[in-house]
mmCIF file of C-alpha atoms in Angstrom:
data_model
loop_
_atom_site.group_PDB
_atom_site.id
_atom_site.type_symbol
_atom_site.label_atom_id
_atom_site.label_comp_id
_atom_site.label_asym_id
_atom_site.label_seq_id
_atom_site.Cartn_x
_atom_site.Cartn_y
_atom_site.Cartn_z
ATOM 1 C CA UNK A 1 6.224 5.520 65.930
ATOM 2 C CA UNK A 2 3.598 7.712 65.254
ATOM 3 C CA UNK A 3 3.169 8.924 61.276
ATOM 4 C CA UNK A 4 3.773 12.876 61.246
ATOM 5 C CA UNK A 5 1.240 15.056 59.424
ATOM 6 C CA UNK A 6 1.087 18.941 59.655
ATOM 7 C CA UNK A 7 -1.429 21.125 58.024
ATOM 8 C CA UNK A 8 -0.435 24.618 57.759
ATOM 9 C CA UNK A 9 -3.366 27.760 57.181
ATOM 10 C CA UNK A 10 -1.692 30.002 54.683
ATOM 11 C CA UNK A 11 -3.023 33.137 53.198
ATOM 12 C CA UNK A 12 -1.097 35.829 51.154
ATOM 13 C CA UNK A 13 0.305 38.429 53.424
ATOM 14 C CA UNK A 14 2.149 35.978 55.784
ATOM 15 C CA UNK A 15 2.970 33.510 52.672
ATOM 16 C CA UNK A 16 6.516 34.550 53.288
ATOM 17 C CA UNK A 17 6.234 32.728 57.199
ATOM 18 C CA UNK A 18 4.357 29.930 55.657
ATOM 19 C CA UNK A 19 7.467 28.677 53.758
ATOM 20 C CA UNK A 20 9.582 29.554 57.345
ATOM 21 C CA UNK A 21 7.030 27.404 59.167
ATOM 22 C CA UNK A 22 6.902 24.163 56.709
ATOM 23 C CA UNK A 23 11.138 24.356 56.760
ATOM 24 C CA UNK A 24 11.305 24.424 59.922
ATOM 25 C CA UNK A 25 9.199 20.993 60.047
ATOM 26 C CA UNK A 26 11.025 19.814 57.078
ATOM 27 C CA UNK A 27 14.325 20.110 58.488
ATOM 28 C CA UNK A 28 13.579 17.967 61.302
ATOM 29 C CA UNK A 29 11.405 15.515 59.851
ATOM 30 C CA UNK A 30 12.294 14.351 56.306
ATOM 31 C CA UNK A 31 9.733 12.189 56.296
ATOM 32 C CA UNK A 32 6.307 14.518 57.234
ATOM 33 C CA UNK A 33 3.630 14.813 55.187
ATOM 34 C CA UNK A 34 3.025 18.189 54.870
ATOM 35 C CA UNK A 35 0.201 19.929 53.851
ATOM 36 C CA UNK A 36 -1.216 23.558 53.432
ATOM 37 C CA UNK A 37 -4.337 24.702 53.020
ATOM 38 C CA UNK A 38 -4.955 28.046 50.848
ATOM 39 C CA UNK A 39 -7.414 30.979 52.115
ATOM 40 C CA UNK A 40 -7.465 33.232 48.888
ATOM 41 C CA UNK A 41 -9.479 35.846 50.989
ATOM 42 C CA UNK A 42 -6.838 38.267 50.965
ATOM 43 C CA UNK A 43 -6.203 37.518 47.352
ATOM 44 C CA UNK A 44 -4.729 34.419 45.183
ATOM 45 C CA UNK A 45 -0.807 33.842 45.869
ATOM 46 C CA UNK A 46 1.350 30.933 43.497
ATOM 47 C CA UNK A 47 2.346 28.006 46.200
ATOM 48 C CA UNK A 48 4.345 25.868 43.430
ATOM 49 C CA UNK A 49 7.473 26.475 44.436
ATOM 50 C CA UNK A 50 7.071 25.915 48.126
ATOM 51 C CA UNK A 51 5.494 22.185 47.333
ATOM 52 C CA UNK A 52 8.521 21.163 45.345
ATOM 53 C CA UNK A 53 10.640 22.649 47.425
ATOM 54 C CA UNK A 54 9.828 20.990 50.430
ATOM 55 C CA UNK A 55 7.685 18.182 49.018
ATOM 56 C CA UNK A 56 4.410 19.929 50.258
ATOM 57 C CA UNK A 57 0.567 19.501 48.918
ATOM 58 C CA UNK A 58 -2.157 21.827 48.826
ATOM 59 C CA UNK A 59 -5.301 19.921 50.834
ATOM 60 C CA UNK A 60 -8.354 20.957 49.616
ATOM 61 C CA UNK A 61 -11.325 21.903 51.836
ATOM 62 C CA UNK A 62 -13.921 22.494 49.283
ATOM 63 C CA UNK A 63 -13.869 26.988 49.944
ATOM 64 C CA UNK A 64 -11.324 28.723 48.308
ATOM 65 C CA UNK A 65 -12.476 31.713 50.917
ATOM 66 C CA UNK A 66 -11.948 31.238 54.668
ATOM 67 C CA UNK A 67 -10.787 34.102 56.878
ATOM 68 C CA UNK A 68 -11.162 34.220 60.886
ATOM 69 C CA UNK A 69 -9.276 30.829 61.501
ATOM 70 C CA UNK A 70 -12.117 29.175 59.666
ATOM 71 C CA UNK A 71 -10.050 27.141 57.431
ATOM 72 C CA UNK A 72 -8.862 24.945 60.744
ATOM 73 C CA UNK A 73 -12.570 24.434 61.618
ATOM 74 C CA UNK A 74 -13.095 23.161 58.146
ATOM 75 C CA UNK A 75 -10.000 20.849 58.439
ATOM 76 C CA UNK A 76 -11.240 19.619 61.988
ATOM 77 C CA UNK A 77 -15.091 19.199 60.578
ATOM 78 C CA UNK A 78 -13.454 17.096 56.944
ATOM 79 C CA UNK A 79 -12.636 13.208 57.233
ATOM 80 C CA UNK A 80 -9.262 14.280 55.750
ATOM 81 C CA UNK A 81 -6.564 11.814 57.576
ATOM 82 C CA UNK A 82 -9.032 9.487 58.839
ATOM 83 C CA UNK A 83 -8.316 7.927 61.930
ATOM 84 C CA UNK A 84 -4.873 9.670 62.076
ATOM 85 C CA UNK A 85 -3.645 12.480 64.168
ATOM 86 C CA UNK A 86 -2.681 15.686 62.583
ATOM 87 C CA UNK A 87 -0.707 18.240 63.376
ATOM 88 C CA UNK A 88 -3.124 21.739 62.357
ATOM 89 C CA UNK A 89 -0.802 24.920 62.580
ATOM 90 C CA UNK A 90 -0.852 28.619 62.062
ATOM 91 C CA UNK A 91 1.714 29.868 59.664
ATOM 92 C CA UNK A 92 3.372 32.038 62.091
ATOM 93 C CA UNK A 93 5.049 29.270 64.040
ATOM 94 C CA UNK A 94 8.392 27.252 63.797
ATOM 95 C CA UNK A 95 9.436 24.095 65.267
ATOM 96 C CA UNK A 96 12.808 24.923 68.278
ATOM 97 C CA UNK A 97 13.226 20.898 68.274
ATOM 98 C CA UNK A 98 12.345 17.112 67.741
ATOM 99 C CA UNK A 99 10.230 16.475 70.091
ATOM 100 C CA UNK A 100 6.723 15.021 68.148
ATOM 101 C CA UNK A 101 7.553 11.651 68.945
ATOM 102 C CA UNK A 102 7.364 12.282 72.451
ATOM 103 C CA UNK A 103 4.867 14.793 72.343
ATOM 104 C CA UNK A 104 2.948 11.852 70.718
ATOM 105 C CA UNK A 105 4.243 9.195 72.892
ATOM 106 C CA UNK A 106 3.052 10.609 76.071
ATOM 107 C CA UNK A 107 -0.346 11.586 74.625
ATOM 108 C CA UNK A 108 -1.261 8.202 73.241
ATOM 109 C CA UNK A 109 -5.001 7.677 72.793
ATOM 110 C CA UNK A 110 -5.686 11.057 73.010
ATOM 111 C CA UNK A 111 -8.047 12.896 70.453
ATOM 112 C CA UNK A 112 -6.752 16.513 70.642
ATOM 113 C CA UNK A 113 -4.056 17.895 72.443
ATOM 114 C CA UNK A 114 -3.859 21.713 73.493
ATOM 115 C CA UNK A 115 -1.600 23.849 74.828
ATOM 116 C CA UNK A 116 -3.215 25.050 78.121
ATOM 117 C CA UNK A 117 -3.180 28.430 79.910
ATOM 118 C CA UNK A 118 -4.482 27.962 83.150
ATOM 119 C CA UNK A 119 -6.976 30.768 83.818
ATOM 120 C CA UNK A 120 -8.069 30.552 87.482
ATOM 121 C CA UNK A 121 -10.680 33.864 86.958
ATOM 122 C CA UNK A 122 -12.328 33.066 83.897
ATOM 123 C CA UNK A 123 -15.325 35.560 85.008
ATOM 124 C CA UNK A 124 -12.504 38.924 84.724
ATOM 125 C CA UNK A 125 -12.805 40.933 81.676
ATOM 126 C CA UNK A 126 -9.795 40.245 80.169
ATOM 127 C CA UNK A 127 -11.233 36.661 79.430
ATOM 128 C CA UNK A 128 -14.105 37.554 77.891
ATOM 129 C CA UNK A 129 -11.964 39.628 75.447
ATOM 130 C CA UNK A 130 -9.881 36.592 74.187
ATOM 131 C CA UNK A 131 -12.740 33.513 74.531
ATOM 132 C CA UNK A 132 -15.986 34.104 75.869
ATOM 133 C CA UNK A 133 -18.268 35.894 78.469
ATOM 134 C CA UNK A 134 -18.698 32.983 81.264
ATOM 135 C CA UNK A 135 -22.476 33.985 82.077
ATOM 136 C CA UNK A 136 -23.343 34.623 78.290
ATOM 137 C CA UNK A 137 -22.084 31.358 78.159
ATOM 138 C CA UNK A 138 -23.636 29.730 80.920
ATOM 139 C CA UNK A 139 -27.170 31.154 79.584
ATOM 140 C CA UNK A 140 -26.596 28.890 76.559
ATOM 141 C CA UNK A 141 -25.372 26.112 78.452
ATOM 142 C CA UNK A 142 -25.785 25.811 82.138
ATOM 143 C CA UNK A 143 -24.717 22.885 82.187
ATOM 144 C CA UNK A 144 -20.780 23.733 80.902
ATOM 145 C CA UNK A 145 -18.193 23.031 83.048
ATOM 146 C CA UNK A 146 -14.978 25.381 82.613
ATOM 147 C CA UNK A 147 -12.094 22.902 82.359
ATOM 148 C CA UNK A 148 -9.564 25.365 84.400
ATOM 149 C CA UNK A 149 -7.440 26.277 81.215
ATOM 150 C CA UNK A 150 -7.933 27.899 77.620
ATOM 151 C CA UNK A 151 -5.912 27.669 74.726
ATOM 152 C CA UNK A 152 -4.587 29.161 71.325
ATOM 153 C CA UNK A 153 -5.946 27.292 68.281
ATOM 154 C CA UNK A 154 -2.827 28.201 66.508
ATOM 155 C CA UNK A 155 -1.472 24.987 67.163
ATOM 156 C CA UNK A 156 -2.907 21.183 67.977
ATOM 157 C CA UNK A 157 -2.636 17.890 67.206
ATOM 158 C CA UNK A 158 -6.713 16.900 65.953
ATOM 159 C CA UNK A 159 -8.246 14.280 64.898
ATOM 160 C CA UNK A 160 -10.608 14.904 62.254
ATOM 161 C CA UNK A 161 -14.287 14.171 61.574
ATOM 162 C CA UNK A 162 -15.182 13.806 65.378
ATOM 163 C CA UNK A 163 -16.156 17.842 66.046
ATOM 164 C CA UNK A 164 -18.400 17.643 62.523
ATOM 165 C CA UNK A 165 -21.939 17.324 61.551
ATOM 166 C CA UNK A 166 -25.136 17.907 64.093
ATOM 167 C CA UNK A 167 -22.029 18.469 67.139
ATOM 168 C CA UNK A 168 -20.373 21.727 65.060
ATOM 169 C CA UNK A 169 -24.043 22.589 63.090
ATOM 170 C CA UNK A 170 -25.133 25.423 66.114
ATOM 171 C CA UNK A 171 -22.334 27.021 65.840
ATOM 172 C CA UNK A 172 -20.638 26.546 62.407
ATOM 173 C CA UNK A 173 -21.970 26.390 58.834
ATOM 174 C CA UNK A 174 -19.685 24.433 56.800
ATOM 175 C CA UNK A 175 -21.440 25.503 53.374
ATOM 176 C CA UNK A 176 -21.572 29.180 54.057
ATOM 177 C CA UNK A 177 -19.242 32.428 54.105
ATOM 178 C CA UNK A 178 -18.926 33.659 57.034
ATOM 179 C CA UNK A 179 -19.308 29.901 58.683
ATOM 180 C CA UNK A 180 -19.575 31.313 62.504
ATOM 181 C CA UNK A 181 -22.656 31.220 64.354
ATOM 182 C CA UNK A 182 -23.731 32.736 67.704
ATOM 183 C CA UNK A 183 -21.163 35.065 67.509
ATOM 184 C CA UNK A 184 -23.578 36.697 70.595
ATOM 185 C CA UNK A 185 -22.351 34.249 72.806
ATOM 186 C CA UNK A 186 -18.754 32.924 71.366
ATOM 187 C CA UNK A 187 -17.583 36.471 69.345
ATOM 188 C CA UNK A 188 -14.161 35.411 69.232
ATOM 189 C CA UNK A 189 -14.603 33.256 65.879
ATOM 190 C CA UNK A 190 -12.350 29.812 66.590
ATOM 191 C CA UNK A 191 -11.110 31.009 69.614
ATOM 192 C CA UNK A 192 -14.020 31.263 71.688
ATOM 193 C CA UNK A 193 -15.929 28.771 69.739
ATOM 194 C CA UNK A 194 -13.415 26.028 70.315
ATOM 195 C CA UNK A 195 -12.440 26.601 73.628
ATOM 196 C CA UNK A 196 -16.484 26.448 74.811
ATOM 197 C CA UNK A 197 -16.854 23.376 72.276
ATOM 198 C CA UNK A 198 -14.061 20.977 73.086
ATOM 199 C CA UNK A 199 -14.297 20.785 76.207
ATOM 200 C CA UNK A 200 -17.924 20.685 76.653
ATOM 201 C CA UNK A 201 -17.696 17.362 74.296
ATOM 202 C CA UNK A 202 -14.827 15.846 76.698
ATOM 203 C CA UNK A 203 -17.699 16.656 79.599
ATOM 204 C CA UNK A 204 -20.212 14.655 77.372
ATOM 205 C CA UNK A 205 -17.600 11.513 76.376
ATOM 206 C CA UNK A 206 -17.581 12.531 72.721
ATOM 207 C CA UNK A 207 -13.808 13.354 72.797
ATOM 208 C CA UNK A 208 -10.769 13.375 74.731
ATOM 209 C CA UNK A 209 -8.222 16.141 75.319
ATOM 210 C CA UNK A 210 -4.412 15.920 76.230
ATOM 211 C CA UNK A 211 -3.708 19.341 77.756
ATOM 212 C CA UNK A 212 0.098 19.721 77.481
ATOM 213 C CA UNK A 213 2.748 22.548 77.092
ATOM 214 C CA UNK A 214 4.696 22.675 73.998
ATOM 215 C CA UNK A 215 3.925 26.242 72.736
ATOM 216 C CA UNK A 216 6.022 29.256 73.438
ATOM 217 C CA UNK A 217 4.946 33.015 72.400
ATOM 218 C CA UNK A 218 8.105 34.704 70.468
ATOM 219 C CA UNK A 219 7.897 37.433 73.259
ATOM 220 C CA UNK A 220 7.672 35.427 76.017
ATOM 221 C CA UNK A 221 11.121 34.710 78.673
ATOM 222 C CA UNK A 222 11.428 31.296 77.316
ATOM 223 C CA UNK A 223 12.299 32.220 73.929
ATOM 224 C CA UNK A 224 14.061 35.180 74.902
ATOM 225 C CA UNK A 225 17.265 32.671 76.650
ATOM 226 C CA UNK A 226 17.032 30.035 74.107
ATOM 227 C CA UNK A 227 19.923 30.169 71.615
ATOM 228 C CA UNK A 228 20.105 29.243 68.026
ATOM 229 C CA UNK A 229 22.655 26.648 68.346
ATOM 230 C CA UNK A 230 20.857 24.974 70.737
ATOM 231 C CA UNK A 231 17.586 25.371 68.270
ATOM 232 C CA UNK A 232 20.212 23.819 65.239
ATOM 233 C CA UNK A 233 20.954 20.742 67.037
ATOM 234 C CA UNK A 234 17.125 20.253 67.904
ATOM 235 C CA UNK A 235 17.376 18.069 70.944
ATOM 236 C CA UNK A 236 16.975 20.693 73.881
ATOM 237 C CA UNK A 237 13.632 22.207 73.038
ATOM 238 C CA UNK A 238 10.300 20.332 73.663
ATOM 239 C CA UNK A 239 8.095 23.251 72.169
ATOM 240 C CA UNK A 240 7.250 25.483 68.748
ATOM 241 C CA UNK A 241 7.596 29.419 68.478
ATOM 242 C CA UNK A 242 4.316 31.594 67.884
ATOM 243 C CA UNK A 243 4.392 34.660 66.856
ATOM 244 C CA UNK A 244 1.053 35.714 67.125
ATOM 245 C CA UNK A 245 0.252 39.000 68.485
ATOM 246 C CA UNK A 246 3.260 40.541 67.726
ATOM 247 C CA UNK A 247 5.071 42.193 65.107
ATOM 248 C CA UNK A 248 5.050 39.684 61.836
ATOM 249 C CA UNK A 249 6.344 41.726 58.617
ATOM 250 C CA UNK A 250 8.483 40.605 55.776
ATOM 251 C CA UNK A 251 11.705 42.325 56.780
ATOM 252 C CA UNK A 252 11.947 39.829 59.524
ATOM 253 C CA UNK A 253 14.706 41.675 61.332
ATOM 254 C CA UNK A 254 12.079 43.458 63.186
ATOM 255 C CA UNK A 255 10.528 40.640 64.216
ATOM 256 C CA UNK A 256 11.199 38.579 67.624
ATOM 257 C CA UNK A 257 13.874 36.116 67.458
ATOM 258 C CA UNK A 258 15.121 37.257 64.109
ATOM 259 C CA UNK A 259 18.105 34.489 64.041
ATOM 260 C CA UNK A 260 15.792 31.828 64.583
ATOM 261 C CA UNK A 261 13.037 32.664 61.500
ATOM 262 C CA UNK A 262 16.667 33.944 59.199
ATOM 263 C CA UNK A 263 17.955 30.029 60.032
ATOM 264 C CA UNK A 264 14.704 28.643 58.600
ATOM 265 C CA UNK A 265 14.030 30.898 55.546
ATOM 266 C CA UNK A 266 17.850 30.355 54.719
ATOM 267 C CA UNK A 267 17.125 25.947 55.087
ATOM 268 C CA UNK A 268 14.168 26.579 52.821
ATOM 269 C CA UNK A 269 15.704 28.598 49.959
ATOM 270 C CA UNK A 270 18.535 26.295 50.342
ATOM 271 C CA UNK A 271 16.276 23.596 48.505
ATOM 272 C CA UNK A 272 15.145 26.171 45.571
ATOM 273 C CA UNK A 273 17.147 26.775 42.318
ATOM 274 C CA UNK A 274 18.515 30.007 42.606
ATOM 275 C CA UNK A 275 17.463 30.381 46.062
ATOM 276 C CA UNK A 276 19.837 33.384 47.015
ATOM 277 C CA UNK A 277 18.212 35.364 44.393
ATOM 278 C CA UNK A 278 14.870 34.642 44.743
ATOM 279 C CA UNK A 279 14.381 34.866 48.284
ATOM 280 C CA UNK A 280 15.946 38.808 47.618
ATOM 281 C CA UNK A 281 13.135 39.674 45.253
ATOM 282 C CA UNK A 282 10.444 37.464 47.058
ATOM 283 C CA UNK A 283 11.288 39.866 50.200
ATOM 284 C CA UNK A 284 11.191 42.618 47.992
ATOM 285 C CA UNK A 285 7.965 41.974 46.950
ATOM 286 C CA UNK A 286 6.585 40.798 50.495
ATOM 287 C CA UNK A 287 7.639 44.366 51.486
ATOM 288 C CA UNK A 288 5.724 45.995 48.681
ATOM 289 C CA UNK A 289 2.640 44.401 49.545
ATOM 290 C CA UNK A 290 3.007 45.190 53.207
ATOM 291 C CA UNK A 291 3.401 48.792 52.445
ATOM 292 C CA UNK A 292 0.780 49.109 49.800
ATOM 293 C CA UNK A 293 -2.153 47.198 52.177
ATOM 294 C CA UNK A 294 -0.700 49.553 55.031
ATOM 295 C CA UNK A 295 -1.768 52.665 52.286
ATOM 296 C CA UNK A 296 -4.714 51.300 51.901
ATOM 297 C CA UNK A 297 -5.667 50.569 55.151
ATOM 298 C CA UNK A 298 -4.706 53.620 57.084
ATOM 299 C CA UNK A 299 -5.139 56.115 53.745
ATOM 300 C CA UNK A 300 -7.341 54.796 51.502
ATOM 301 C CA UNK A 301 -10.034 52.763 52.681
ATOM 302 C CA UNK A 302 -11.077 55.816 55.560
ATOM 303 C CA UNK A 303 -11.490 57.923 52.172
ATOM 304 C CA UNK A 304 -13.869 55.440 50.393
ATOM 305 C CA UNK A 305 -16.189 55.385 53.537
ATOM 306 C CA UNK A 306 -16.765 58.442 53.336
#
């Protein structure tokens, strides 16, 4: 059976999923080795209860500073977990089951597997909005070969230390803030960046991909008929929950699938001294900060322009 590892990007505003996410791994596998990694671009945020809550370490990439995904290109590009497969995660996702082992089972041998979204047009507009402009593309590269699908870097299971050095160089500078190059042909940070580069190494023999379904949005049908019961018991579900691209703010009622992310926050404080109590003013507080980066953004920040 394969070892589980998960590596979860945190940063301050969503620090309050972050804890949701890792519980939701914790509570069905006891045994993970979890992991976050820090981006202190939005500002520095105190992790010390989460890791001995949940018996998580902080994994350190050498920046302090990431922003636009880049902290998963740094923990692809490390030789972190060599020769192991890791599970790399956004912090806006939770676990509906126990399916890694089988997830892992039936993807033996690969190198990376991605949750697919078959695009058969990858030349409409819409594409180029979320990846990359196909003929910008193919001016850099005729030679790429669209695979047929995309995919949303929030979640994969990587193997570090293969998509490094002289392979990431064009288009990734591991020393320096902002880290993205040719952002005239991939704009999209990881997202287009990733979904040119992976495959385009598969094409070459430099790495192999498992494309395989085990994501569902938070908005999407699936999630909407799935019950919470069902999600407690953790044998019916073969995927994780993303929330990305919807509404993610501390007061979690207004969020998709409210029951779901309540059950997980309520297993994590469960494992904190005082936990009732704390998770009321940590929610508190995650609302203050929402509210006062909402002044600034919409108020403020238009003034100082100016």
């Amino acid at each position: 059976m394969e070892k589980k590892i998960a590596v979860v990007i945190t940063y301050k505003p969503f620090y309050f999923l972050t804890k949701i996410c890792l519980a939701s791994i914790r509570y069905y596998y006891p045994d993970a080795e979890l992991y976050i990694v820090k981006d202190l671009l939005a500002g520095e945020f105190d992790t010390s209860e989460l890791e001995q809550a949940l018996g998580v370490k902080e994994l350190d990439l050498g920046h302090q500073k990431y922003g636009l995904s880049a902290a998963k290109v740094h923990l692809l590009a490390s030789n972190k977990f060599a020769g192991q497969r890791v599970l790399s995660l956004d912090c806006d996702i939770v676990l509906a089951g126990r399916f890694l082992d089988e997830l892992y089972a039936k993807t033996e041998g690969a190198d990376f597997v991605l949750n697919p979204d078959y695009v058969l047009q990858p030349t409409e507009a819409q594409f180029g909005q979320h990846y990359y402009d196909m003929a910008t593309v193919k001016k850099l590269d005729p030679d790429f070969v669209y695979p047929g699908y995309v995919f949303n870097g929030g979640q994969a299971i990587i193997k570090t230390g293969i998509v490094a050095g002289e392979l990431l160089a064009p288009f990734f500078d591991v020393d320096n803030f902002p880290y993205y190059r040719r952002r005239d042909v991939l704009p999209h940070a990881d997202q287009s960046m990733l979904n040119y580069l992976l495959p385009k190494l598969q094409q070459e023999g430099k790495l192999t991909i498992a494309p395989v379904e085990f994501m569902w949005w938070s908005d999407g049908a699936e999630v909407k008929n799935i019950t919470l019961e069902q999600v407690k018991a953790g044998t019916a579900y073969k995927h994780l929950i993303h929330w990305a691209g919807v509404t993610r703010v501390a007061n979690i009622d207004q969020m998709t699938r409210p029951d779901i992310l309540h059950f997980f926050q309520d297993f994590y404080y469960s494992k904190v001294p005082l936990g009732g109590l704390k998770k009321q003013l940590h929610m508190a507080q995650a609302r203050a900060d929402y509210f006062l980066r909402n002044v600034y953004r919409t108020m403020l920040k238009p003034l100082i322009k100016h």
